[in-house]
Each structure stands twice: as C-alpha cells, then as structure tokens.
Amino acid sequence: MTELERTAAALEGAEVVGIASHVNPDGDSVGALLALAMVLTGAGKRVLPCIPEPWKYPPQYDFLPGREMLIAPDEIGEQPGLFAALDCSNIERLGPLRKKAEAAETLVNIDHHEDNTMFGGINLVDAMASSTSELVYKVIRKAGWPVSPEVATCLYTGVVTDTGRFHHRNTSPGTFVIAHELAAAGADLFRVVSEVYDSQSLSYTRLLGRALQRVEVMAEHEFAYSYITQQDLADTGATLPETEDLIDHLRSVRGTRVAALFKELPTGEVRVSLRSRDGFEVGPIARSMGGGGHAMAAGYTSDSDIAGSVNELVEKLRDRRG
Ligand code: AMP
Ligand code: MN
Ligand code: MN
C-alpha cells in the first residue's frame, strides 16, 4: 500500500478526526484544512478542525467556505482517534495541539516540506508537490469523495498561494493539471485572487508603505531586508497575518538573491521570514537558527531584537560566502 492509499483508508475508517494547520497559518494550510474538514463532514465523520495559536485566522482568507467550522484549540474537548497534521514539517509546528496529535491512535502527516521529520504513523510527504492542498486533493480523489465547488475553492487557494500564483519554482506541469481539475470542479478562481491579492486593507497598504520605505540592500551579500515593529502595527492598524506576501516585494529588488523580513512579535521576539532565488538556499539557514522550511522559502524566530536579528542573519550570510 502506498502512503496515499494508507492515508485515504485511515480517513475512511475514522469516526472522530482532529485536523490542524501549522501555527502562523498561510493560504495553503488554511485551504487544505477547510477542504478536508468539509469533505470529511460530508462523509459523515465528526470533525474537529483547528488552527493552533499564536496567530489568528488570516483575514484575507475570511471568504473561504467552511471557515465557520473552525474551533479554538482549547475547545477540542474529546480526544480524536485520528489526527491529521497539515503542512507541518515537524510536530512542533502544531503548537499547543501537539498533545492531542500525539495522543491520537493514528497520526497522519500530510506535507510537502523537504525537511519533514516523518513524525506521523502515516506520512504522506512529497517535496515535489506544489502544496499540501495538492496532496489533500489526491487523498480526496483516492477515497472517491466528491469535490464540491466549495472544496475546490479552498484547495485552489492553497495551490495559488503556495506557488505565488504559479510563479515560484514549485510550479510544475502537474500543478496546472490540478489547477485545471479544481477549476473544472467549480473553484471560484476570480474570487480567490480578488480576495487574496486585490483586497488589501488600507491599514496593510500603509504598513507595506513603511516596510518598503525602509528596505536596505547589502549588495555584497545580494541581500535585501526590511522590518515591521509592534509600533508600526499599532500606528497603521494592520496585523501580522496580513503580511504573508510582503516579503515578495523584497525578493524582487534587482540584484537580490536573499530577502528577509523581520517582524517584531508581541513577546519581543522577532519572527524572520526568508526568501531566495537563483539557486540560493535559505532552508539550511533557517534550520541552523532553529526554524525550517523549503529551499527558497523558510523562517525562524529569534530571541534578539530587530537590530540583533539582522546582525545574526548577516553573520550567517557571511559564513556562507566563506
Ligand atoms: P513564512 O516566512 O512564515 O511564510 O515561512 C516560510 C516557510 O518556512 C513556510 O513554508 C513555513 O512552513 C516554513 N517555516 C517557517 N518557520 C518555520 C519554523 N519555525 N519551523 C519550520 N518551518 C518553518
Ligand atoms: Mn504553510
Ligand atoms: Mn505549504
């Protein structure tokens, strides 16, 4: 049996299913979570879909069908027999839901990170997949469950956001096949791009302005970076979950191969997002800082302040150049 077959069979046999995205959820983890929650509910299961703290639901995905099904981590009273972790490269990515996941009889790990630690009893992990949403689509098809227009919209959102609108290196011919199938199943293509990319709040637009205004470039490291403080959030009224795509503006500065966005958290720690291009790999840097991610999109959290975090990263870039 393949891991895909095992995953479909385990879900078909389950009665109570916990499902979770990773902390600081993005479009892929939210799309995969809502799609699987709707499909399993339709198949008669009791489903407990959850986003772990610390970050709240990103507002740009408010339009997604199934959003009302989500429950808070502390509302999961009962212990699900099966727990599915979505888009999590390791079990720490589940935050406070880790305990429920580990206590489940069957822990299913569905993910596309190359550094996945294979923490599940079943590990449907494929680093060649564009997104976890693509893998969830395959599971749904394998089990023979229907893909409603609502489910297709959620999965399409995952594929579109993780590929940066079919723009990043994880876009392959197979990505377009899946996009085609989701479009044919009734995914609301225009609503997805309109809500995710063409509906930013005025507060986020102002925050983006601040971040772009203060971009710094270190030409010797082909490095561009910027930062966001808690004060910026207070002044503009924007929230961190809205900043998912801000870093793409930094990577697109000509001459840049590595981009970083430093985001001050309420705890004073700094969340560092890394993106790269032209063969430069940021996954190993993020891992060496206690984080992780893909070769060209990764992240970690630092205990230092923003200036200290910038220095730490510059040291890493210096080491790499030798
Ligand atoms: P972000 O900059 O938060 O959008 O993260 C970029 C990528 O790195 C995503 O694929 C995340 O899933 C992954 N990532 C970010 N932070 C971590 C972490 N602490 N541990 C493992 N993977 C991470
Ligand atoms: Mn993700
Ligand atoms: Mn993903």
Tab-separated table of C-alpha atoms in Angstrom, residues 145-256:
chain	number	residue	atom	x	y	z
A	145	TRP	CA	-15.212	11.618	-2.080
A	146	PRO	CA	-16.895	14.370	-4.105
A	147	VAL	CA	-15.052	17.650	-4.729
A	148	SER	CA	-17.721	20.342	-4.380
A	149	PRO	CA	-17.143	23.855	-5.725
A	150	GLU	CA	-16.554	24.957	-2.106
A	151	VAL	CA	-13.891	22.304	-1.530
A	152	ALA	CA	-12.294	23.149	-4.899
A	153	THR	CA	-12.152	26.846	-3.956
A	154	CYS	CA	-10.273	26.058	-0.728
A	155	LEU	CA	-7.790	23.738	-2.434
A	156	TYR	CA	-7.258	26.152	-5.310
A	157	THR	CA	-6.452	28.869	-2.768
A	158	GLY	CA	-3.734	26.631	-1.323
A	159	VAL	CA	-2.209	25.907	-4.732
A	160	VAL	CA	-2.338	29.554	-5.837
A	161	THR	CA	-0.843	30.998	-2.654
A	162	ASP	CA	1.949	28.432	-2.145
A	163	THR	CA	3.072	28.792	-5.768
A	164	GLY	CA	2.828	32.603	-5.598
A	165	ARG	CA	0.216	32.494	-8.357
A	166	PHE	CA	2.103	29.824	-10.389
A	167	HIS	CA	5.250	31.895	-10.131
A	168	HIS	CA	7.633	30.026	-7.785
A	169	ARG	CA	9.852	27.035	-8.598
A	170	ASN	CA	7.404	24.574	-7.038
A	171	THR	CA	5.134	25.134	-10.046
A	172	SER	CA	5.276	22.115	-12.381
A	173	PRO	CA	3.173	20.767	-15.245
A	174	GLY	CA	1.292	18.700	-12.645
A	175	THR	CA	0.349	21.888	-10.788
A	176	PHE	CA	-1.574	23.070	-13.819
A	177	VAL	CA	-3.297	19.699	-14.155
A	178	ILE	CA	-4.574	20.018	-10.593
A	179	ALA	CA	-5.496	23.667	-11.111
A	180	HIS	CA	-7.425	22.586	-14.208
A	181	GLU	CA	-9.279	19.879	-12.295
A	182	LEU	CA	-10.142	22.266	-9.455
A	183	ALA	CA	-11.346	24.877	-11.950
A	184	ALA	CA	-13.483	22.224	-13.663
A	185	ALA	CA	-14.884	21.217	-10.247
A	186	GLY	CA	-16.159	24.780	-9.840
A	187	ALA	CA	-13.450	26.578	-7.852
A	188	ASP	CA	-14.235	30.275	-7.763
A	189	LEU	CA	-10.999	31.339	-9.472
A	190	PHE	CA	-11.676	35.056	-9.637
A	191	ARG	CA	-12.940	35.329	-6.090
A	192	VAL	CA	-9.743	33.666	-4.814
A	193	VAL	CA	-7.334	36.070	-6.481
A	194	SER	CA	-9.595	39.024	-5.884
A	195	GLU	CA	-9.901	38.328	-2.132
A	196	VAL	CA	-6.304	37.256	-1.548
A	197	TYR	CA	-4.403	39.675	-3.784
A	198	ASP	CA	-6.682	42.551	-4.755
A	199	SER	CA	-8.423	43.385	-1.476
A	200	GLN	CA	-5.751	44.589	0.902
A	201	SER	CA	-6.895	46.755	3.798
A	202	LEU	CA	-5.944	50.418	3.922
A	203	SER	CA	-4.067	49.683	7.155
A	204	TYR	CA	-1.984	46.969	5.474
A	205	THR	CA	-1.341	49.238	2.470
A	206	ARG	CA	0.120	51.821	4.866
A	207	LEU	CA	2.188	49.190	6.641
A	208	LEU	CA	3.512	47.991	3.267
A	209	GLY	CA	4.497	51.597	2.527
A	210	ARG	CA	6.512	51.807	5.739
A	211	ALA	CA	8.237	48.488	5.134
A	212	LEU	CA	9.119	49.353	1.531
A	213	GLN	CA	10.328	52.804	2.509
A	214	ARG	CA	12.936	51.299	4.808
A	215	VAL	CA	14.278	48.499	2.602
A	216	GLU	CA	18.015	48.098	2.982
A	217	VAL	CA	20.240	46.331	0.465
A	218	MET	CA	23.640	44.790	1.205
A	219	ALA	CA	24.993	44.376	-2.292
A	220	GLU	CA	27.977	42.227	-1.195
A	221	HIS	CA	25.547	39.623	0.127
A	222	GLU	CA	22.921	40.116	-2.626
A	223	PHE	CA	20.649	40.674	0.360
A	224	ALA	CA	17.590	42.918	0.802
A	225	TYR	CA	15.668	43.264	4.039
A	226	SER	CA	13.138	45.290	5.919
A	227	TYR	CA	11.289	45.100	9.229
A	228	ILE	CA	7.972	45.684	10.973
A	229	THR	CA	7.698	46.697	14.619
A	230	GLN	CA	4.783	46.395	17.036
A	231	GLN	CA	4.646	50.198	16.884
A	232	ASP	CA	4.107	50.005	13.097
A	233	LEU	CA	1.182	47.640	13.683
A	234	ALA	CA	-0.289	49.934	16.329
A	235	ASP	CA	0.140	53.041	14.155
A	236	THR	CA	-1.330	51.557	10.975
A	237	GLY	CA	-3.877	49.153	12.491
A	238	ALA	CA	-2.541	46.267	10.370
A	239	THR	CA	-1.939	42.749	11.733
A	240	LEU	CA	0.927	40.295	11.164
A	241	PRO	CA	-1.192	37.627	9.412
A	242	GLU	CA	-1.859	40.167	6.643
A	243	THR	CA	1.865	40.434	5.872
A	244	GLU	CA	2.241	36.957	4.289
A	245	ASP	CA	3.223	38.306	0.836
A	246	LEU	CA	5.090	41.437	1.836
A	247	ILE	CA	8.456	39.724	1.543
A	248	ASP	CA	7.928	39.029	-2.167
A	249	HIS	CA	8.437	42.742	-2.781
A	250	LEU	CA	11.871	42.495	-1.156
A	251	ARG	CA	12.989	39.480	-3.162
A	252	SER	CA	12.065	41.250	-6.386
A	253	VAL	CA	14.585	44.072	-5.851
A	254	ARG	CA	17.056	43.673	-8.731
A	255	GLY	CA	20.345	42.071	-7.698
A	256	THR	CA	18.773	40.318	-4.701
